[in-house]
CSV table of C-alpha atoms in Angstrom, one decimal:
chain,number,residue,atom,x,y,z
A,9,MET,CA,-0.8,9.4,7.9
A,10,ASN,CA,-1.9,5.8,8.0
A,11,TYR,CA,-3.1,3.7,5.0
A,12,ALA,CA,-4.4,0.2,4.5
A,13,ALA,CA,-3.8,-2.2,1.7
A,14,ILE,CA,-6.2,-5.1,1.5
A,15,MET,CA,-4.9,-8.2,-0.3
A,16,ALA,CA,-7.9,-9.5,-2.3
A,17,GLY,CA,-6.1,-11.3,-5.1
A,18,GLY,CA,-7.1,-14.9,-4.2
A,19,SER,CA,-9.1,-17.3,-6.2
A,20,GLY,CA,-11.9,-19.7,-5.1
A,21,SER,CA,-10.1,-22.9,-6.0
A,22,ARG,CA,-9.8,-24.3,-2.4
A,23,MET,CA,-13.4,-23.3,-1.7
A,24,GLY,CA,-14.4,-25.5,-4.6
A,25,VAL,CA,-15.6,-22.4,-6.4
A,26,THR,CA,-14.4,-21.5,-9.9
A,27,ASP,CA,-16.7,-18.6,-11.0
A,28,VAL,CA,-16.0,-16.2,-8.2
A,29,PRO,CA,-12.9,-15.4,-6.0
A,30,LYS,CA,-13.4,-16.4,-2.4
A,31,GLN,CA,-13.4,-12.9,-1.1
A,32,PHE,CA,-16.7,-12.3,-2.9
A,33,ILE,CA,-18.5,-15.4,-1.4
A,34,ALA,CA,-21.5,-14.4,0.8
A,35,LEU,CA,-21.1,-14.6,4.6
A,36,ASP,CA,-24.2,-13.9,6.6
A,37,GLY,CA,-25.7,-12.0,3.7
A,38,LEU,CA,-22.7,-9.9,2.7
A,39,PRO,CA,-19.5,-10.7,0.7
A,40,ILE,CA,-16.6,-11.6,2.9
A,41,ILE,CA,-14.6,-8.6,1.7
A,42,ILE,CA,-17.3,-6.2,2.8
A,43,HIS,CA,-17.1,-7.5,6.3
A,44,THR,CA,-13.4,-6.9,6.2
A,45,LEU,CA,-13.6,-3.4,4.7
A,46,LYS,CA,-16.2,-2.3,7.2
A,47,VAL,CA,-13.7,-2.7,10.0
A,48,PHE,CA,-11.1,-0.6,8.2
A,49,ALA,CA,-13.7,2.0,7.2
A,50,ASP,CA,-14.7,2.4,10.8
A,51,CYS,CA,-11.2,3.0,12.0
A,52,GLU,CA,-10.6,6.7,12.2
A,53,GLN,CA,-6.8,6.3,12.2
A,54,ILE,CA,-6.9,4.9,8.7
A,55,GLU,CA,-6.9,7.7,6.2
A,56,LYS,CA,-7.3,5.7,3.0
A,57,THR,CA,-7.8,2.0,2.2
A,58,VAL,CA,-6.7,0.5,-1.1
A,59,VAL,CA,-8.2,-2.8,-2.2
A,60,MET,CA,-5.9,-4.9,-4.4
A,61,CYS,CA,-7.9,-7.3,-6.5
A,62,PRO,CA,-7.7,-9.2,-9.8
A,63,ASN,CA,-7.8,-6.9,-12.7
A,64,ALA,CA,-11.0,-8.5,-14.1
A,65,TRP,CA,-12.7,-7.8,-10.7
A,66,VAL,CA,-11.8,-4.1,-10.2
A,67,ASP,CA,-15.2,-2.8,-11.4
A,68,TYR,CA,-17.1,-5.5,-9.6
A,69,THR,CA,-15.3,-4.7,-6.3
A,70,ARG,CA,-16.0,-1.0,-6.8
A,71,GLY,CA,-19.6,-1.8,-7.3
A,72,LEU,CA,-19.8,-3.8,-4.0
A,73,ILE,CA,-18.2,-0.9,-2.1
A,74,ASP,CA,-20.7,1.6,-3.6
A,75,ALA,CA,-23.6,-0.7,-2.8
A,76,HIS,CA,-22.7,-1.7,0.7
A,77,LEU,CA,-20.2,1.0,2.0
A,78,ALA,CA,-21.4,4.1,0.3
A,79,PRO,CA,-20.9,6.4,3.4
A,80,TYR,CA,-17.2,5.4,3.3
A,81,SER,CA,-16.6,5.4,-0.5
A,82,GLN,CA,-14.3,8.4,-0.4
A,83,LYS,CA,-11.8,6.6,1.7
A,84,LEU,CA,-11.9,3.3,-0.2
A,85,TYR,CA,-10.1,2.8,-3.4
A,86,VAL,CA,-9.7,-0.2,-5.8
A,87,ALA,CA,-6.7,-1.2,-7.9
A,88,PRO,CA,-5.5,-4.2,-9.8
A,89,GLY,CA,-3.0,-6.5,-8.0
A,90,GLY,CA,-0.2,-8.6,-9.3
A,91,ALA,CA,0.5,-12.2,-10.1
A,92,THR,CA,1.8,-13.0,-6.6
A,93,ARG,CA,1.2,-11.7,-3.1
A,94,ASN,CA,4.5,-9.9,-3.0
A,95,GLU,CA,3.9,-8.3,-6.4
A,96,THR,CA,0.5,-7.2,-5.2
A,97,LEU,CA,2.0,-5.7,-2.1
A,98,GLU,CA,4.5,-3.8,-4.2
A,99,LYS,CA,1.8,-2.5,-6.5
A,100,ALA,CA,-0.3,-1.4,-3.4
A,101,VAL,CA,2.7,0.6,-2.0
A,102,ASP,CA,3.3,2.1,-5.4
A,103,TYR,CA,-0.4,3.1,-5.8
A,104,ILE,CA,-0.4,4.7,-2.3
A,105,CYS,CA,2.8,6.6,-3.1
A,106,ARG,CA,1.5,7.9,-6.4
A,107,ALA,CA,-2.1,8.7,-5.3
A,108,PHE,CA,-1.5,10.2,-1.9
A,109,SER,CA,2.2,11.3,-1.7
A,110,PRO,CA,2.8,9.9,1.8
A,111,ASP,CA,5.9,10.8,3.8
A,112,SER,CA,8.4,8.1,4.8
A,113,GLY,CA,7.0,7.9,8.3
A,114,SER,CA,3.6,6.9,7.1
A,115,VAL,CA,2.3,3.5,8.2
A,116,ILE,CA,0.8,1.0,5.8
A,117,VAL,CA,-1.4,-1.7,7.3
A,118,THR,CA,-1.7,-4.8,5.1
A,119,HIS,CA,-4.5,-7.3,5.6
A,120,ASP,CA,-6.0,-10.4,4.0
A,121,ALA,CA,-9.4,-9.7,2.5
A,122,VAL,CA,-10.6,-13.1,3.7
A,123,ARG,CA,-9.9,-12.4,7.4
A,124,PRO,CA,-13.1,-10.6,8.2
A,125,PHE,CA,-12.9,-11.0,12.0
A,126,LEU,CA,-10.0,-8.7,12.8
A,127,THR,CA,-10.8,-6.0,15.3
A,128,GLY,CA,-10.2,-2.2,15.5
A,129,ARG,CA,-7.8,-2.9,18.4
A,130,MET,CA,-5.6,-5.0,16.1
A,131,ILE,CA,-5.5,-2.2,13.5
A,132,THR,CA,-4.7,0.5,16.1
A,133,GLU,CA,-2.0,-1.6,17.7
A,134,ASN,CA,-0.5,-2.3,14.3
A,135,ILE,CA,-0.3,1.4,13.7
A,136,LYS,CA,1.2,2.1,17.1
A,137,TYR,CA,3.9,-0.5,16.9
A,138,ALA,CA,4.8,0.0,13.2
A,139,SER,CA,5.3,3.6,14.2
A,140,LEU,CA,7.7,2.6,16.9
A,141,TYR,CA,9.5,-0.1,15.1
A,142,ALA,CA,10.3,-0.9,11.4
A,143,ALA,CA,7.4,-3.2,11.2
A,144,CYS,CA,4.9,-5.4,13.1
A,145,GLY,CA,2.8,-8.5,12.5
A,146,THR,CA,-0.2,-9.9,14.1
A,147,VAL,CA,0.3,-13.4,15.7
A,148,PHE,CA,-1.5,-15.9,17.8
A,149,ASN,CA,0.0,-18.4,20.2
A,150,ALA,CA,0.2,-21.9,18.6
A,151,THR,CA,-2.1,-24.4,20.3
A,152,ASP,CA,-0.8,-27.5,18.5
A,153,THR,CA,2.6,-29.0,19.0
A,154,VAL,CA,4.8,-28.2,16.1
A,155,VAL,CA,7.5,-30.6,14.7
A,156,LEU,CA,10.4,-29.9,12.4
A,157,SER,CA,11.5,-32.3,9.7
A,158,ALA,CA,14.3,-31.8,7.2
A,159,ASP,CA,13.3,-34.6,4.9
A,160,GLY,CA,9.6,-34.5,5.3
A,161,ARG,CA,9.5,-38.1,6.5
A,162,PHE,CA,10.9,-38.2,10.0
A,163,ILE,CA,10.6,-35.8,12.9
A,164,ASP,CA,13.9,-34.1,13.8
A,165,SER,CA,12.7,-32.0,16.7
A,166,SER,CA,9.8,-30.3,18.4
A,167,PRO,CA,10.4,-26.6,19.4
A,168,ASP,CA,9.1,-25.3,22.7
A,169,ARG,CA,5.4,-24.4,22.0
A,170,SER,CA,5.7,-21.2,24.0
A,171,THR,CA,8.1,-19.9,21.4
A,172,VAL,CA,5.8,-20.8,18.4
A,173,PHE,CA,3.2,-18.5,17.0
A,174,ASN,CA,0.8,-18.6,14.1
A,175,CYS,CA,1.1,-15.6,11.7
A,176,GLN,CA,-2.0,-13.7,10.9
A,177,THR,CA,-2.7,-10.3,9.4
A,178,PRO,CA,-2.6,-7.3,9.7
A,179,GLN,CA,1.1,-6.9,9.0
A,180,SER,CA,2.2,-3.3,9.0
A,181,PHE,CA,5.3,-1.1,8.4
A,182,ARG,CA,6.6,2.4,8.0
A,183,LEU,CA,6.8,3.3,4.3
A,184,GLY,CA,10.5,4.4,4.4
A,185,GLU,CA,11.6,1.2,6.2
A,186,TYR,CA,9.7,-0.9,3.6
A,187,LEU,CA,11.4,0.9,0.6
A,188,ASP,CA,14.8,0.7,2.3
A,189,SER,CA,14.5,-3.1,2.9
A,190,LEU,CA,13.1,-3.7,-0.6
A,191,SER,CA,16.1,-1.9,-2.2
A,192,LYS,CA,18.5,-4.3,-0.5
A,193,LEU,CA,17.1,-7.4,-2.1
A,194,GLU,CA,17.8,-9.0,-5.4
A,195,LYS,CA,14.8,-9.7,-7.6
A,196,SER,CA,14.9,-13.4,-6.9
A,197,GLU,CA,14.8,-12.7,-3.2
A,198,ARG,CA,11.9,-10.3,-3.6
A,199,ASP,CA,10.0,-12.9,-5.6
A,200,ALA,CA,10.5,-15.5,-2.9
A,201,LEU,CA,8.9,-13.3,-0.2
A,202,THR,CA,5.7,-14.7,1.3
A,203,ASP,CA,4.5,-11.8,3.3
A,204,ALA,CA,5.4,-8.3,4.5
A,205,CYS,CA,7.1,-9.5,7.7
A,206,SER,CA,9.5,-11.8,5.9
A,207,LEU,CA,10.9,-8.8,4.0
A,208,PHE,CA,12.0,-7.2,7.3
A,209,THR,CA,13.3,-10.3,9.0
A,210,LEU,CA,15.3,-11.1,5.9
A,211,THR,CA,17.0,-7.7,6.0
A,212,GLY,CA,17.7,-7.9,9.7
A,213,LYS,CA,15.0,-5.6,11.0
A,214,LYS,CA,13.0,-6.2,14.2
A,215,VAL,CA,9.3,-7.1,13.7
A,216,TYR,CA,7.1,-6.5,16.7
A,217,MET,CA,4.4,-9.0,17.5
A,218,VAL,CA,0.8,-7.7,18.0
A,219,GLN,CA,-1.6,-10.1,19.7
A,220,GLY,CA,-4.2,-11.6,17.3
A,221,SER,CA,-7.0,-13.9,18.2
A,222,ALA,CA,-8.4,-17.3,17.6
A,223,GLU,CA,-11.3,-15.7,15.7
A,224,ASN,CA,-9.1,-13.9,13.2
A,225,ILE,CA,-9.3,-16.8,10.8
A,226,LYS,CA,-8.5,-16.9,7.1
A,227,ILE,CA,-11.5,-18.2,5.1
A,228,THR,CA,-10.1,-20.4,2.4
A,229,ARG,CA,-12.0,-23.7,2.6
A,230,PRO,CA,-15.7,-24.7,2.8
A,231,ALA,CA,-15.4,-25.7,6.4
A,232,ASP,CA,-14.1,-22.2,7.2
A,233,ILE,CA,-17.5,-20.8,6.3
A,234,GLN,CA,-19.2,-22.8,9.0
A,235,THR,CA,-16.6,-21.7,11.5
A,236,ALA,CA,-17.2,-18.1,10.4
A,237,MET,CA,-20.9,-18.4,10.9
A,238,GLY,CA,-20.3,-19.8,14.4
A,239,ILE,CA,-18.1,-16.7,15.2
A,240,ILE,CA,-20.8,-14.4,13.9
A,241,LYS,CA,-23.5,-16.2,16.1
A,242,THR,CA,-21.2,-16.0,19.1
A,243,ARG,CA,-20.6,-12.3,18.6
A,244,SER,CA,-24.3,-11.5,18.3
A,245,VAL,CA,-25.2,-13.1,21.6
């Protein structure tokens, strides 16, 4: 069985919005989160999708799903997230375990609610490679030269750009591997995690790289809305 956990706990602070989290901002007539959920709802390999959002927005999110994705409502669930991304991920896994009783080989695909331009291909490849390995993450080749600096003032080195990748989502894993890795960390280590992949690399497990795309952007700032609209226009041509 394959499940999805959508991370929708962000705020609208960097968007210059204070009254609504960024995932609910309209994009081409629909909330960003609805664009994202539609891709997961259309993927036949995903059995259930859990949306993790701020507690105060659970009913609102459920209402959006009922209004815009009614044919898929039986496979879309909403639950309150945590104070941090990692806590939200742990809550998502706990919810899936309690609600659906998955076996240890089940795959959980995690994704940012504000990355609406993922594709079905990315989801299916995440499922495939998470099934083969402990975990996998979606990446895209870095186009800018990256520099390293220990003091934040002077450049120490510049790694070969062919070995540098930008991390995107989905990031996916087998449930049993996730629980095993999590059990090996102290609470302070768990609290310091920034994403699903870092849990596995920290505990010495291989994380396979799935090819992402330049379009798989994370919408966090006002300029990203304009970029997103450009992607939509390009796709409609």
